[in-house]
Short mmCIF file of C-alpha atoms in Angstrom, two decimals:
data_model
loop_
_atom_site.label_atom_id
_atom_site.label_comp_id
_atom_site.label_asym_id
_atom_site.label_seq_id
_atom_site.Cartn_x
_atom_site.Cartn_y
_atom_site.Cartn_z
CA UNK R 1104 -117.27 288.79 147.92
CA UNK R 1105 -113.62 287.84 146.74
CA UNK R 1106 -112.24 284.57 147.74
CA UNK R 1107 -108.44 284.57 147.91
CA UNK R 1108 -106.53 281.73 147.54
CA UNK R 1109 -102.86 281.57 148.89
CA UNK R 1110 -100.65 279.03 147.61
CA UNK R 1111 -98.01 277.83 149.83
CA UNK R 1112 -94.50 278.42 148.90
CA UNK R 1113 -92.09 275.70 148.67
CA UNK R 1114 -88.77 275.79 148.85
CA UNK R 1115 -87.11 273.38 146.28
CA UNK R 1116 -83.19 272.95 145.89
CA UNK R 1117 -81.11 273.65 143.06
CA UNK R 1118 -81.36 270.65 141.35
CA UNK R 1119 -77.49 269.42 141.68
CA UNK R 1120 -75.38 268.57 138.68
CA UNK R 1121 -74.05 265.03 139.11
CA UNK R 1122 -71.05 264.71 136.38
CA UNK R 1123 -71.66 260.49 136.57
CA UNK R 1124 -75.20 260.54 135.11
CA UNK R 1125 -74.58 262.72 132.31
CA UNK R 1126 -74.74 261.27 128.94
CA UNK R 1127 -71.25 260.05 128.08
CA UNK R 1128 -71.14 258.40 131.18
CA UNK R 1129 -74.60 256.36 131.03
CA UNK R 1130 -74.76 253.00 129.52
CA UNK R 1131 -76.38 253.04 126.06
CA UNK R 1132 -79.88 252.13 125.80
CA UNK R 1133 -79.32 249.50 123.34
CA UNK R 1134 -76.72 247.49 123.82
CA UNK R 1135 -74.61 245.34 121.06
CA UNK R 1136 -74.73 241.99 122.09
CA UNK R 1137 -71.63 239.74 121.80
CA UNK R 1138 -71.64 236.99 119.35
CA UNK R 1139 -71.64 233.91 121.16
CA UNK R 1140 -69.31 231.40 119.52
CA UNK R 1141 -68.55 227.40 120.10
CA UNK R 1142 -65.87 225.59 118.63
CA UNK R 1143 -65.29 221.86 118.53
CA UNK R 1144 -61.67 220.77 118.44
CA UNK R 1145 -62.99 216.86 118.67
CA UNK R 1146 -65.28 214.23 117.32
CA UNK R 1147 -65.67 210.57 118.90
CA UNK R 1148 -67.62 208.49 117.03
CA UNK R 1149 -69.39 204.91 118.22
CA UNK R 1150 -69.76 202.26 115.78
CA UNK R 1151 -72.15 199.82 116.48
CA UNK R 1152 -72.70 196.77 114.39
CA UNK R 1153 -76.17 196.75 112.69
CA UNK R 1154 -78.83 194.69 114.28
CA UNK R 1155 -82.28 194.36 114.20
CA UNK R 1156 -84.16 197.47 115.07
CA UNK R 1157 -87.46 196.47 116.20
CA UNK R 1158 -87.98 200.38 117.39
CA UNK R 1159 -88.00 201.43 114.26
CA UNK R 1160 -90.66 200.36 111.82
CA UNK R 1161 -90.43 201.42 108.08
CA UNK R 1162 -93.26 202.95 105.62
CA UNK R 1163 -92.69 199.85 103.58
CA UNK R 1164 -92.94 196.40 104.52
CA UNK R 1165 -89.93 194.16 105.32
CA UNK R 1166 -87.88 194.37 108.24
CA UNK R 1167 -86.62 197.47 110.78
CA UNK R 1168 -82.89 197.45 111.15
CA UNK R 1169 -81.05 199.02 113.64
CA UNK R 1170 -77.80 199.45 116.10
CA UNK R 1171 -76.66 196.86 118.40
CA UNK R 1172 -76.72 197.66 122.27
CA UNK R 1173 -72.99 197.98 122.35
CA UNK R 1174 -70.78 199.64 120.65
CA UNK R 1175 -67.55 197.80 119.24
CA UNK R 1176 -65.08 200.50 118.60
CA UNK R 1177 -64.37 203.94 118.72
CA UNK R 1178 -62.94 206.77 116.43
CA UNK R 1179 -61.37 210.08 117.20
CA UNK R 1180 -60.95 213.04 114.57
CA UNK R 1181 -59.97 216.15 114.60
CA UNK R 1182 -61.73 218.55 113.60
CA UNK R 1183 -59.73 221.06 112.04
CA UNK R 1184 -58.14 219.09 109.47
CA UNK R 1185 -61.36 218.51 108.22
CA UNK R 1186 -63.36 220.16 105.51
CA UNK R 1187 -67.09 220.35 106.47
CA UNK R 1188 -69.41 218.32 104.01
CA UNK R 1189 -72.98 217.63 103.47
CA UNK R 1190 -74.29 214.22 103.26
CA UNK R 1191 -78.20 212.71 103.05
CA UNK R 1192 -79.35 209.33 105.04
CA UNK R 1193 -79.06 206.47 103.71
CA UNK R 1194 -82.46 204.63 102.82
CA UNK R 1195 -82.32 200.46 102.21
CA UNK R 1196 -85.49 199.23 100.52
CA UNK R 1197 -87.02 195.84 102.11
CA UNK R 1198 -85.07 193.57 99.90
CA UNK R 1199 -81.66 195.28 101.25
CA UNK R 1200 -83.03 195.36 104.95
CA UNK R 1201 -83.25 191.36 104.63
CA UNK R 1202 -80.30 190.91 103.13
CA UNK R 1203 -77.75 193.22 105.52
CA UNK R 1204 -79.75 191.60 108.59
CA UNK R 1205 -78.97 188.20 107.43
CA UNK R 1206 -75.47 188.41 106.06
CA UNK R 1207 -74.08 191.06 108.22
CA UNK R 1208 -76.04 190.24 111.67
CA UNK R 1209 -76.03 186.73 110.73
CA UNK R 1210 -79.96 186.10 111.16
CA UNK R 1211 -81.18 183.17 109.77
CA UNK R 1212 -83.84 183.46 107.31
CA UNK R 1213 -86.90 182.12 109.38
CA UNK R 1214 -85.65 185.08 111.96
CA UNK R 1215 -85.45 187.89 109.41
CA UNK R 1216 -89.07 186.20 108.23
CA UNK R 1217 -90.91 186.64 111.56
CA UNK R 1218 -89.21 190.35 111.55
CA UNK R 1219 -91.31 190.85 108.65
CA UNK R 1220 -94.60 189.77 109.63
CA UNK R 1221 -94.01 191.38 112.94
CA UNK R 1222 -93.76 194.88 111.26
CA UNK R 1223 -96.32 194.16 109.06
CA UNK R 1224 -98.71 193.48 112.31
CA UNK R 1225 -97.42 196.91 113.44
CA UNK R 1226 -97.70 198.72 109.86
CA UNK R 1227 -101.07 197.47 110.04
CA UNK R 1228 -102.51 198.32 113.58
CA UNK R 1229 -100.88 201.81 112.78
CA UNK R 1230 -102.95 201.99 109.64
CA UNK R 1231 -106.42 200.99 111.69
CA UNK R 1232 -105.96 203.52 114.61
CA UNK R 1233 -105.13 206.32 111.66
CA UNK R 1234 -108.42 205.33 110.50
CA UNK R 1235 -110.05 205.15 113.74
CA UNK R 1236 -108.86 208.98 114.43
CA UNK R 1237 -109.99 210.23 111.13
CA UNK R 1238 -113.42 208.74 111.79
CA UNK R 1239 -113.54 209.96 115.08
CA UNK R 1240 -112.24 213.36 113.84
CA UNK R 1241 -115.28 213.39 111.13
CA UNK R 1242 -118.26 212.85 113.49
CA UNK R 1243 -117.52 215.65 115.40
CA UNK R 1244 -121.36 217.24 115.56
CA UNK R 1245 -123.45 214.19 115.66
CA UNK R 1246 -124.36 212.84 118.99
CA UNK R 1247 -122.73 209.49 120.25
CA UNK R 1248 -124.77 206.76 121.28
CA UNK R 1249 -124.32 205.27 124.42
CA UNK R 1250 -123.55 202.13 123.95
CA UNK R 1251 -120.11 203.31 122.03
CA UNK R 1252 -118.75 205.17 125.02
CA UNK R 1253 -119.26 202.15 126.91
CA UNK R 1254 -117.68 199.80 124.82
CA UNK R 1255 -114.02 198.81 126.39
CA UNK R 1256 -111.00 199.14 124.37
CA UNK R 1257 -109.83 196.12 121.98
CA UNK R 1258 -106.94 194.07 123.95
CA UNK R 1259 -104.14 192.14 121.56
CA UNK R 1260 -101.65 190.02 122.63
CA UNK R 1261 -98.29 190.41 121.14
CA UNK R 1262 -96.82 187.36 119.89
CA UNK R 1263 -93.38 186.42 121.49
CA UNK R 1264 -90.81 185.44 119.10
#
């Protein structure tokens, strides 16, 4: 016995030639992005006196300095007359620090003095909890007892100035 199978016929359109979506009218695939450009015509600049920057602790001892909350004047340049140049920041070592403070933010010396063992209290709790972390970081695998994980954080007061 023969089985015959009869497809059925379909009738499918001409497929109809659309001049728009031929290649020379289609976008390209990759397109060439526009270089984005910004150009500054202007530069205000704040100057603030120098103050003491208690924010800011150094790596060495002595005393932070910083910016005073205000401003005193301001400068505007333009830009185009300018060439650009490269400069570095400039570092004072402690000695400096007390100096500037006192002569040009007119400190006394017993201020600029409790600045310096006030960073020095910082520099040093910095220095403990660095140590605390790496020893906490070490003992990774052994077990804790439980009387550490109870134990309540150290408080310290700050002293006022």
């Amino acid at each position: 016995m023969l089985l015959q199978v009869c497809a059925p016929s379909w009738d499918v359109p001409a497929p109809v030639f659309l001049p728009w979506k031929t290649a020379e009218f289609l976008p390209p695939l990759t397109k060439q992005r526009k270089k984005k450009q910004v150009v500054f015509t202007t530069a205000t600049t704040f100057i603030f006196p120098l103050d003491y920057g208690g924010s800011a602790i150094p790596s060495d001892h002595g005393p932070p300095i910083g910016l005073a909350k205000t401003h005193t004047r301001q400068e505007c340049q333009y830009l185009d007359s300018l060439a650009p140049k490269k400069s570095r920041v400039l570092k004072f070592d402690h000695v400096e620090r007390m100096v500037l403070l006192q002569q040009e933010a007119s400190y006394s010396r017993k201020d600029v003095a409790m600045f310096c063992f006030e960073s020095f209290a910082v520099q040093k709790s910095r220095l403990e909890t660095n140590q605390a972390d790496d020893d906490d970081d070490g003992s990774g695998d052994e077990a804790r007892d439980e009387d550490d994980a109870e134990e309540p954080p150290v408080k310290r007061r700050r002293r006022s100035p």
